[in-house]
Amino acid sequence: MNLGVYAVGTGNHVSGWRFPGAAKSSEEFAIFKTIADSCERGKLDFLFVGDSLAFVPEQHPGQMLRFEPLTLHAALATQTSRVGLVATASTTYSAPFNIARAFASLDKLSGGRAGWNVVTTGLKEAAGNFGMAAPMDHATRYESATEFVEVVQGLWDSWEEGAITTNVETGEYFDKTKVHSLDHVGEFYSVRGPLNVTRTPQGQPVLVQAGASDDGKNFASRFAEMIFASQLDKEHAKEFYATMKAKVAEAGRNPDHCKILPGFMPIVGRNEEDARKKLSELMRLAVPEVALKMMSSRFGHDLSGYDLDGPVPDLPLSNDIQTHAKVAFAKARKDNLTLRDIYNQVAVARGYLFACGDAATVADVMEEWFADRACDGFVLVPPYFPAAFDEFIDQVVPELQRRGIFRTEYSGFTLREHLGLPVPANRYSERTP
Ligand SMILES: Cc1cc2nc3c(=O)[nH]c(=O)nc-3n(C[C@H](O)[C@H](O)[C@H](O)COP(=O)(O)O)c2cc1C
């Protein structure tokens, strides 16, 4: 299976940072370096850094304040040698040329380990930071994101392999026939090109995507090489997995070249009782108002007026993120859950799947989902760092290795090699006889 970690200095549990010994900031390089070292010790595929473009007081502490992801990864690239570096960047509030250039640079700086988590940013607080009164509507965000990614991919192909000749004798630095302008004029963007960075070690950085609304799924089927999924129920995850693999095939791509990895929170103890004790302590430390606000932001609606012991209300999907609400509503309907059940799930794992127990119990859940084709692996969302992640690396990873479902050594260097993804052909080289 493929495994990565969603790195948040303050941990992914709503009260993770309050746990004894836990890191308390997402603005310290040292904690990210520690997480990256653990990734490489455990032979993980990637370290994933999410992002937000506004300070929102009711957000999870790890989302309120954080490093800009590409800047962080540029620093991590110098301190690591194998782990993939996935950074989140927004299509709504960036220019394609900047994004193409920044990720191409990271791919070169890291020796082929860059991945881009493409997000459209529906967060209403972000609009005001970019001179807009309100976010673009959901459908338009995905339409412009589609054109944005087409342009970025076009720019990444600007330079064919071998374009740099550095002929000291003749003074020819590059072969003009192997450099191509894009001359794109579309509905949302006009970009001339070529990019001022040559072809990168991976050909193109890996494209990652996380939205699972209908528009999000269409977008993913065209572009995503890895989907960061959010699933709470194995049967729903199997449906999502089968649907997405079929949609990828319909889009003319190989379904094996789109890895589907749900978020997963492991709470690992020496035994069941020890793990349960950790979970109870985390829940004891959770501030109810904060957890409630977090649940409201996950759903895109203020839920403070609803009875926690009543049914999950039937609410329309919001303009921001639809995925988490869809997944939680479906699970609530299937298992007849109350709002409190969902609250507990969101407070614990921000709405992702979680397992609590000894290493074998946690590995059992992962193996079952993997074997039943509910996923190709997981994005780990540890409740706090570094201890909870290290317990996973040092206890659960060896268990997965013993079962033969996770690598014992890296067999490649690039993120594409870790994920079993091909290097995309350069569109211009393909045409050359
Ligand atoms: C699991 C998951 C992780 C996400 N991480 C981020 C993130 O770090 N930053 C961000 O701006 N948006 C993030 N998003 C938002 C999506 O990328 C997408 O823009 C948003 O979900 C709207 O699409 P949807 O309605 O299809 O869910 C995430 C969404 C999901 C489901």
Short mmCIF file of C-alpha atoms and ligand atoms in Angstrom, two decimals:
data_model
loop_
_atom_site.label_atom_id
_atom_site.label_comp_id
_atom_site.label_asym_id
_atom_site.label_seq_id
_atom_site.Cartn_x
_atom_site.Cartn_y
_atom_site.Cartn_z
CA MET A 1 0.00 0.00 0.00
CA ASN A 2 0.98 3.64 -0.29
CA LEU A 3 1.32 5.70 2.85
CA GLY A 4 1.89 9.36 3.55
CA VAL A 5 1.37 11.69 6.48
CA TYR A 6 -0.64 14.90 6.76
CA ALA A 7 1.82 16.98 8.76
CA VAL A 8 0.36 19.56 11.12
CA GLY A 9 2.63 20.75 13.95
CA THR A 10 -0.25 20.89 16.42
CA GLY A 11 -1.55 17.43 15.49
CA ASN A 12 -4.78 16.49 13.73
CA HIS A 13 -6.96 15.86 16.80
CA VAL A 14 -8.77 19.00 17.91
CA SER A 15 -6.91 18.90 21.25
CA GLY A 16 -3.78 17.09 20.04
CA TRP A 17 -1.51 19.98 20.99
CA ARG A 18 -2.73 19.75 24.61
CA PHE A 19 -1.61 16.12 24.98
CA PRO A 20 1.40 15.79 27.32
CA GLY A 21 4.64 16.11 25.33
CA ALA A 22 2.92 17.06 22.06
CA ALA A 23 4.31 19.72 19.71
CA LYS A 24 2.40 22.98 20.11
CA SER A 25 3.12 24.92 16.94
CA SER A 26 2.87 24.56 13.18
CA GLU A 27 5.37 27.37 12.76
CA GLU A 28 8.52 25.59 13.90
CA PHE A 29 10.78 23.94 11.37
CA ALA A 30 12.12 21.46 13.95
CA ILE A 31 8.82 19.58 14.24
CA PHE A 32 8.52 19.20 10.46
CA LYS A 33 12.11 17.96 10.30
CA THR A 34 11.30 15.39 13.02
CA ILE A 35 8.20 14.26 11.10
CA ALA A 36 10.21 14.01 7.86
CA ASP A 37 12.90 11.91 9.58
CA SER A 38 10.20 9.57 10.89
CA CYS A 39 8.71 9.32 7.38
CA GLU A 40 12.06 8.20 5.98
CA ARG A 41 12.66 5.76 8.86
CA GLY A 42 9.24 4.22 8.10
CA LYS A 43 9.83 4.34 4.29
CA LEU A 44 6.68 6.41 3.77
CA ASP A 45 5.82 7.69 0.31
CA PHE A 46 5.22 11.34 1.15
CA LEU A 47 4.84 14.14 3.64
CA PHE A 48 1.73 16.19 2.81
CA VAL A 49 1.34 19.84 3.81
CA GLY A 50 -2.15 21.34 3.58
CA ASP A 51 -2.87 25.04 3.43
CA SER A 52 -5.32 27.83 4.05
CA LEU A 53 -5.22 31.40 2.77
CA ALA A 54 -6.74 33.19 5.76
CA PHE A 55 -6.60 33.31 9.52
CA VAL A 56 -9.88 31.92 10.83
CA PRO A 57 -10.10 31.80 14.63
CA GLU A 58 -12.56 28.87 14.72
CA GLN A 59 -10.39 26.64 12.55
CA HIS A 60 -8.37 23.73 13.88
CA PRO A 61 -5.24 25.17 15.57
CA GLY A 62 -3.01 23.62 12.92
CA GLN A 63 -4.95 25.42 10.21
CA MET A 64 -5.02 28.84 11.87
CA LEU A 65 -1.31 29.53 11.60
CA ARG A 66 1.12 27.77 9.35
CA PHE A 67 4.07 27.97 7.02
CA GLU A 68 3.49 28.53 3.33
CA PRO A 69 3.79 24.91 2.05
CA LEU A 70 6.22 25.37 -0.87
CA THR A 71 8.59 27.39 1.27
CA LEU A 72 8.48 24.73 3.97
CA HIS A 73 9.12 21.96 1.45
CA ALA A 74 12.06 23.82 -0.09
CA ALA A 75 13.66 23.72 3.37
CA LEU A 76 12.68 20.06 3.94
CA ALA A 77 14.09 19.10 0.54
CA THR A 78 17.55 19.97 1.80
CA GLN A 79 17.14 17.84 4.94
CA THR A 80 15.72 14.67 3.38
CA SER A 81 16.57 12.38 0.49
CA ARG A 82 13.66 10.04 -0.20
CA VAL A 83 10.30 11.13 1.12
CA GLY A 84 7.91 12.76 -1.38
CA LEU A 85 6.98 16.39 -0.66
CA VAL A 86 3.35 17.26 -1.40
CA ALA A 87 2.40 20.93 -1.08
CA THR A 88 -1.05 22.48 -1.30
CA ALA A 89 -1.57 25.48 -3.57
CA SER A 90 -4.73 27.21 -4.73
CA THR A 91 -5.86 27.66 -8.32
CA THR A 92 -8.22 30.51 -7.40
CA TYR A 93 -5.61 32.74 -5.82
CA SER A 94 -2.47 31.98 -7.85
CA ALA A 95 -1.30 32.52 -11.41
CA PRO A 96 -0.53 29.38 -13.46
CA PHE A 97 2.94 30.61 -14.41
CA ASN A 98 3.93 31.09 -10.74
CA ILE A 99 2.61 27.68 -9.74
CA ALA A 100 4.26 25.89 -12.68
CA ARG A 101 7.56 27.57 -11.88
CA ALA A 102 7.44 27.00 -8.11
CA PHE A 103 6.61 23.28 -8.35
CA ALA A 104 9.12 22.72 -11.15
CA SER A 105 11.73 24.37 -8.92
CA LEU A 106 10.77 22.16 -5.96
CA ASP A 107 10.96 19.08 -8.17
CA LYS A 108 14.50 20.00 -9.17
CA LEU A 109 15.59 21.02 -5.66
CA SER A 110 14.31 17.74 -4.21
CA GLY A 111 15.57 15.42 -6.95
CA GLY A 112 12.09 14.54 -8.19
CA ARG A 113 10.00 14.41 -5.04
CA ALA A 114 7.43 17.18 -5.60
CA GLY A 115 3.65 16.81 -5.62
CA TRP A 116 0.99 19.51 -5.95
CA ASN A 117 -2.26 19.21 -4.02
CA VAL A 118 -4.56 21.24 -6.27
CA VAL A 119 -7.20 23.09 -4.26
CA THR A 120 -9.79 25.63 -5.38
CA THR A 121 -10.22 27.46 -2.01
CA GLY A 122 -13.85 28.06 -1.19
CA LEU A 123 -13.06 29.56 2.22
CA LYS A 124 -14.99 32.84 2.41
CA GLU A 125 -12.38 34.54 4.63
CA ALA A 126 -9.74 34.03 1.92
CA ALA A 127 -11.59 36.18 -0.67
CA GLY A 128 -10.96 39.40 1.28
CA ASN A 129 -7.23 38.75 1.28
CA PHE A 130 -7.21 38.90 -2.52
CA GLY A 131 -9.43 41.91 -3.16
CA MET A 132 -12.62 39.91 -3.68
CA ALA A 133 -15.90 40.45 -1.82
CA ALA A 134 -16.88 36.76 -1.92
CA PRO A 135 -15.41 33.48 -3.14
CA MET A 136 -16.12 32.37 -6.69
CA ASP A 137 -18.98 29.91 -6.85
CA HIS A 138 -18.19 26.20 -6.60
CA ALA A 139 -18.78 25.31 -10.28
CA THR A 140 -16.76 28.28 -11.61
CA ARG A 141 -13.88 27.42 -9.27
CA TYR A 142 -13.65 23.95 -10.77
CA GLU A 143 -13.99 25.29 -14.36
CA SER A 144 -11.15 27.74 -13.87
CA ALA A 145 -9.13 25.07 -12.01
CA THR A 146 -9.44 22.81 -15.06
CA GLU A 147 -8.03 25.45 -17.38
CA PHE A 148 -5.41 26.36 -14.76
CA VAL A 149 -4.04 22.80 -14.59
CA GLU A 150 -4.06 22.47 -18.40
CA VAL A 151 -1.91 25.61 -18.60
CA VAL A 152 0.45 24.44 -15.84
CA GLN A 153 0.93 21.08 -17.54
CA GLY A 154 1.57 22.89 -20.83
CA LEU A 155 4.22 25.04 -19.18
CA TRP A 156 5.87 21.99 -17.59
CA ASP A 157 6.28 20.60 -21.11
CA SER A 158 7.95 23.81 -22.42
CA TRP A 159 11.38 22.25 -22.49
CA GLU A 160 12.04 18.90 -24.10
CA GLU A 161 14.62 16.54 -22.67
CA GLY A 162 18.11 17.44 -23.91
CA ALA A 163 17.20 21.05 -24.77
CA ILE A 164 20.18 22.40 -22.84
CA THR A 165 23.26 21.80 -24.94
CA THR A 166 25.88 24.07 -23.24
CA ASN A 167 28.16 23.77 -26.24
CA VAL A 168 31.28 25.52 -25.04
CA GLU A 169 32.87 25.32 -28.52
CA THR A 170 30.06 27.00 -30.45
CA GLY A 171 28.55 29.07 -27.65
CA GLU A 172 25.13 27.41 -28.13
CA TYR A 173 23.53 27.16 -24.68
CA PHE A 174 20.27 25.54 -25.72
CA ASP A 175 18.64 24.00 -28.75
CA LYS A 176 15.89 26.42 -29.88
CA THR A 177 13.93 23.65 -31.58
CA LYS A 178 13.37 21.96 -28.21
CA VAL A 179 11.80 24.92 -26.40
CA HIS A 180 8.11 25.68 -26.94
CA SER A 181 5.82 28.59 -26.17
CA LEU A 182 2.33 27.76 -24.99
CA ASP A 183 0.46 30.76 -26.44
CA HIS A 184 -2.62 29.86 -24.43
CA VAL A 185 -5.65 32.14 -24.66
CA GLY A 186 -8.63 30.73 -22.81
CA GLU A 187 -11.71 31.72 -20.84
CA PHE A 188 -9.82 32.42 -17.62
CA TYR A 189 -6.13 32.67 -18.50
CA SER A 190 -3.80 33.97 -21.20
CA VAL A 191 -0.28 32.62 -20.86
CA ARG A 192 2.44 32.85 -23.45
CA GLY A 193 5.27 30.73 -22.03
CA PRO A 194 7.66 29.01 -22.26
CA LEU A 195 8.48 28.33 -18.60
CA ASN A 196 11.89 29.54 -17.44
CA VAL A 197 12.62 26.22 -15.73
CA THR A 198 13.64 23.21 -17.83
CA ARG A 199 12.07 19.74 -17.70
CA THR A 200 12.12 18.36 -14.15
CA PRO A 201 13.31 14.98 -12.82
CA GLN A 202 9.74 13.63 -12.68
CA GLY A 203 8.82 15.13 -16.07
CA GLN A 204 5.96 16.73 -14.17
CA PRO A 205 5.36 16.92 -10.41
CA VAL A 206 2.66 14.50 -9.17
CA LEU A 207 -0.88 15.95 -9.20
CA VAL A 208 -2.93 15.40 -6.04
CA GLN A 209 -6.55 16.36 -5.46
CA ALA A 210 -8.99 16.16 -2.57
CA GLY A 211 -12.49 17.36 -3.46
CA ALA A 212 -15.17 14.68 -3.95
CA SER A 213 -18.21 16.73 -4.97
CA ASP A 214 -19.51 15.83 -8.45
CA ASP A 215 -17.34 18.55 -9.99
CA GLY A 216 -14.42 17.45 -7.83
CA LYS A 217 -14.75 13.86 -9.05
CA ASN A 218 -14.80 14.94 -12.71
CA PHE A 219 -11.74 17.08 -12.15
CA ALA A 220 -9.93 14.24 -10.35
CA SER A 221 -10.73 11.71 -13.07
CA ARG A 222 -8.92 13.90 -15.60
CA PHE A 223 -5.92 14.99 -13.59
CA ALA A 224 -5.44 13.36 -10.18
CA GLU A 225 -2.60 10.89 -9.78
CA MET A 226 -3.40 10.66 -6.10
CA ILE A 227 -6.72 11.41 -4.41
CA PHE A 228 -6.70 12.40 -0.74
CA ALA A 229 -10.09 10.96 0.12
CA SER A 230 -12.29 11.38 3.14
CA GLN A 231 -14.26 8.22 3.98
CA LEU A 232 -15.77 6.96 7.23
CA ASP A 233 -17.43 3.78 6.10
CA LYS A 234 -15.83 0.87 4.29
CA GLU A 235 -18.82 0.17 2.03
CA HIS A 236 -19.01 3.84 1.00
CA ALA A 237 -15.23 3.86 0.47
CA LYS A 238 -15.51 0.81 -1.81
CA GLU A 239 -18.19 2.55 -3.86
CA PHE A 240 -16.08 5.71 -4.13
CA TYR A 241 -13.01 3.64 -5.08
CA ALA A 242 -14.85 1.73 -7.81
CA THR A 243 -16.53 4.89 -9.13
CA MET A 244 -13.30 6.85 -9.31
CA LYS A 245 -11.29 4.05 -10.92
CA ALA A 246 -14.04 3.70 -13.57
CA LYS A 247 -14.15 7.46 -14.16
CA VAL A 248 -10.37 7.57 -14.56
CA ALA A 249 -10.61 4.79 -17.17
CA GLU A 250 -13.45 6.66 -18.94
CA ALA A 251 -11.19 9.70 -19.10
CA GLY A 252 -8.73 7.54 -21.06
CA ARG A 253 -6.25 7.01 -18.25
CA ASN A 254 -4.94 3.88 -16.52
CA PRO A 255 -6.86 3.50 -13.21
CA ASP A 256 -3.69 2.21 -11.51
CA HIS A 257 -2.19 5.62 -12.15
CA CYS A 258 -4.65 7.29 -9.79
CA LYS A 259 -4.02 6.24 -6.18
CA ILE A 260 -6.92 6.62 -3.78
CA LEU A 261 -5.81 7.28 -0.21
CA PRO A 262 -8.34 8.12 2.53
CA GLY A 263 -7.29 10.07 5.60
CA PHE A 264 -6.76 7.73 8.58
CA MET A 265 -6.06 8.51 12.22
CA PRO A 266 -4.21 5.76 14.11
CA ILE A 267 -4.29 5.86 17.91
CA VAL A 268 -1.75 3.22 18.87
CA GLY A 269 -1.18 1.79 22.35
CA ARG A 270 0.79 -1.07 23.91
CA ASN A 271 -2.58 -2.78 24.16
CA GLU A 272 -6.26 -1.94 23.66
CA GLU A 273 -6.59 -0.38 27.13
CA ASP A 274 -3.52 1.83 26.70
CA ALA A 275 -4.82 3.12 23.33
CA ARG A 276 -8.32 3.76 24.74
CA LYS A 277 -6.74 5.72 27.60
CA LYS A 278 -4.99 7.99 25.08
CA LEU A 279 -8.23 8.54 23.18
CA SER A 280 -10.15 9.34 26.41
CA GLU A 281 -7.46 11.80 27.42
CA LEU A 282 -7.66 13.52 24.03
CA MET A 283 -11.44 13.74 24.31
CA ARG A 284 -11.22 15.05 27.89
CA LEU A 285 -8.92 17.82 26.64
CA ALA A 286 -11.23 18.83 23.77
CA VAL A 287 -12.96 22.19 24.32
CA PRO A 288 -16.62 21.59 23.27
CA GLU A 289 -17.08 25.05 21.68
CA VAL A 290 -13.94 24.57 19.58
CA ALA A 291 -14.99 21.08 18.49
CA LEU A 292 -18.46 22.36 17.63
CA LYS A 293 -17.03 25.21 15.55
CA MET A 294 -14.78 22.78 13.78
CA MET A 295 -17.74 20.54 12.98
CA SER A 296 -19.68 23.58 11.71
CA SER A 297 -16.84 24.59 9.41
CA ARG A 298 -16.59 21.00 8.11
CA PHE A 299 -20.31 21.13 7.23
CA GLY A 300 -20.33 24.75 6.03
CA HIS A 301 -23.25 25.52 8.41
CA ASP A 302 -23.47 26.79 11.99
CA LEU A 303 -24.55 23.71 13.98
CA SER A 304 -24.49 25.35 17.43
CA GLY A 305 -28.30 25.64 17.57
CA TYR A 306 -28.95 21.93 17.01
CA ASP A 307 -29.54 19.28 19.69
CA LEU A 308 -26.42 17.14 19.82
CA ASP A 309 -28.50 14.11 20.79
CA GLY A 310 -30.95 14.62 17.95
CA PRO A 311 -30.66 13.40 14.37
CA VAL A 312 -28.16 14.87 11.93
CA PRO A 313 -30.07 17.73 10.24
CA ASP A 314 -30.75 17.67 6.53
CA LEU A 315 -28.77 20.65 5.25
CA PRO A 316 -27.89 21.78 1.73
CA LEU A 317 -24.27 21.43 0.57
CA SER A 318 -22.25 24.61 0.98
CA ASN A 319 -20.25 26.63 -1.54
CA ASP A 320 -16.99 25.79 0.28
CA ILE A 321 -16.07 22.12 0.83
CA GLN A 322 -18.79 19.58 0.02
CA THR A 323 -16.80 16.39 0.53
CA HIS A 324 -16.77 16.13 4.33
CA ALA A 325 -20.46 16.97 4.66
CA LYS A 326 -21.44 14.41 1.99
CA VAL A 327 -19.41 11.66 3.66
CA ALA A 328 -20.71 12.42 7.16
CA PHE A 329 -24.37 12.71 6.02
CA ALA A 330 -24.14 9.38 4.20
CA LYS A 331 -22.60 7.63 7.23
CA ALA A 332 -25.18 9.20 9.58
CA ARG A 333 -28.06 8.00 7.42
CA LYS A 334 -26.65 4.49 7.02
CA ASP A 335 -25.94 3.94 10.74
CA ASN A 336 -28.71 6.15 12.16
CA LEU A 337 -26.20 8.37 13.96
CA THR A 338 -26.93 11.39 16.15
CA LEU A 339 -25.20 14.72 15.73
CA ARG A 340 -23.13 13.82 18.82
CA ASP A 341 -21.77 10.69 17.09
CA ILE A 342 -20.65 12.83 14.17
CA TYR A 343 -19.29 15.46 16.58
CA ASN A 344 -17.15 12.79 18.24
CA GLN A 345 -15.92 11.55 14.88
CA VAL A 346 -15.05 15.07 13.69
CA ALA A 347 -13.46 16.10 17.00
CA VAL A 348 -11.31 12.99 17.07
CA ALA A 349 -10.20 12.75 13.49
CA ARG A 350 -11.52 15.89 11.73
CA GLY A 351 -14.02 13.61 9.98
CA TYR A 352 -11.56 10.95 8.81
CA LEU A 353 -11.56 7.24 9.60
CA PHE A 354 -9.84 6.31 12.84
CA ALA A 355 -8.70 3.15 14.62
CA CYS A 356 -7.69 2.79 18.24
CA GLY A 357 -5.81 -0.23 19.62
CA ASP A 358 -2.51 -2.06 19.58
CA ALA A 359 -0.37 -2.24 16.42
CA ALA A 360 -2.08 -5.42 15.18
CA THR A 361 -5.59 -3.95 15.62
CA VAL A 362 -4.66 -0.78 13.71
CA ALA A 363 -2.94 -2.84 10.99
CA ASP A 364 -6.05 -5.08 10.75
CA VAL A 365 -8.26 -2.10 9.82
CA MET A 366 -5.73 -0.90 7.23
CA GLU A 367 -5.27 -4.36 5.73
CA GLU A 368 -9.01 -4.97 5.54
CA TRP A 369 -9.71 -1.69 3.69
CA PHE A 370 -6.76 -2.31 1.37
CA ALA A 371 -7.62 -5.96 0.63
CA ASP A 372 -11.31 -5.13 0.05
CA ARG A 373 -10.40 -2.50 -2.55
CA ALA A 374 -11.65 0.41 -0.47
CA CYS A 375 -8.31 2.20 -0.98
CA ASP A 376 -4.73 1.96 -2.29
CA GLY A 377 -3.31 3.06 1.06
CA PHE A 378 -3.78 5.97 3.47
CA VAL A 379 -2.90 9.54 4.29
CA LEU A 380 -2.14 9.28 8.01
CA VAL A 381 -3.54 12.06 10.17
CA PRO A 382 -1.88 11.39 13.56
CA PRO A 383 -3.66 12.98 16.54
CA TYR A 384 -0.46 14.71 17.72
CA PHE A 385 3.25 14.86 16.92
CA PRO A 386 5.82 13.50 17.31
CA ALA A 387 4.95 10.61 19.70
CA ALA A 388 1.67 9.42 18.14
CA PHE A 389 3.25 9.37 14.67
CA ASP A 390 6.42 7.66 15.92
CA GLU A 391 4.31 4.94 17.58
CA PHE A 392 2.77 4.29 14.19
CA ILE A 393 6.14 4.27 12.42
CA ASP A 394 7.86 2.03 14.97
CA GLN A 395 5.00 -0.36 15.78
CA VAL A 396 2.44 -0.43 12.96
CA VAL A 397 4.80 -0.08 9.96
CA PRO A 398 6.80 -3.23 11.01
CA GLU A 399 3.47 -5.06 11.40
CA LEU A 400 2.41 -4.02 7.86
CA GLN A 401 5.85 -5.07 6.59
CA ARG A 402 5.54 -8.49 8.30
CA ARG A 403 2.22 -8.91 6.53
CA GLY A 404 3.91 -8.11 3.21
CA ILE A 405 1.69 -5.12 2.43
CA PHE A 406 4.21 -2.32 2.87
CA ARG A 407 7.76 -1.88 1.57
CA THR A 408 10.77 -2.60 3.80
CA GLU A 409 13.08 -0.40 1.71
CA TYR A 410 12.62 2.36 -0.83
CA SER A 411 13.11 0.95 -4.31
CA GLY A 412 13.28 4.37 -6.01
CA PHE A 413 14.07 7.99 -5.37
CA THR A 414 11.22 10.00 -6.85
CA LEU A 415 7.66 10.37 -5.62
CA ARG A 416 6.49 8.86 -8.92
CA GLU A 417 8.66 5.81 -8.25
CA HIS A 418 7.26 5.42 -4.71
CA LEU A 419 3.69 5.62 -6.00
CA GLY A 420 4.28 3.44 -9.07
CA LEU A 421 3.37 6.28 -11.45
CA PRO A 422 4.91 6.69 -14.91
CA VAL A 423 6.81 9.79 -16.03
CA PRO A 424 4.42 11.64 -18.38
CA ALA A 425 5.65 11.90 -21.95
CA ASN A 426 6.50 15.41 -23.12
CA ARG A 427 3.81 16.41 -25.64
CA TYR A 428 6.39 17.85 -28.06
CA SER A 429 8.89 14.99 -27.85
CA GLU A 430 6.06 12.57 -28.68
CA ARG A 431 5.59 14.36 -32.01
CA THR A 432 9.27 14.20 -32.87
CA PRO A 433 9.83 11.18 -35.18
C1 LIG B 1 -9.46 15.48 2.50
C2 LIG B 1 -9.45 16.91 2.04
C3 LIG B 1 -8.33 17.71 2.28
C4 LIG B 1 -8.32 19.04 1.84
N1 LIG B 1 -7.24 19.84 2.11
C5 LIG B 1 -7.28 21.15 1.74
C6 LIG B 1 -6.23 22.06 2.09
O1 LIG B 1 -5.25 21.70 2.74
N2 LIG B 1 -6.35 23.35 1.71
C7 LIG B 1 -7.43 23.83 1.00
O2 LIG B 1 -7.47 25.01 0.66
N3 LIG B 1 -8.43 22.99 0.66
C8 LIG B 1 -8.38 21.69 1.02
N4 LIG B 1 -9.42 20.87 0.69
C9 LIG B 1 -10.46 21.43 -0.18
C10 LIG B 1 -10.52 20.77 -1.58
O3 LIG B 1 -9.31 20.66 -2.17
C11 LIG B 1 -11.55 21.41 -2.49
O4 LIG B 1 -11.10 22.64 -2.98
C12 LIG B 1 -12.81 21.60 -1.75
O5 LIG B 1 -13.03 20.41 -1.06
C13 LIG B 1 -14.02 21.89 -2.62
O6 LIG B 1 -14.31 20.78 -3.35
P1 LIG B 1 -15.44 19.71 -3.00
O7 LIG B 1 -16.72 20.49 -2.88
O8 LIG B 1 -15.33 18.85 -4.21
O9 LIG B 1 -15.10 19.02 -1.72
C14 LIG B 1 -9.44 19.55 1.14
C15 LIG B 1 -10.54 18.74 0.90
C16 LIG B 1 -10.58 17.44 1.35
C17 LIG B 1 -11.79 16.61 1.07
#
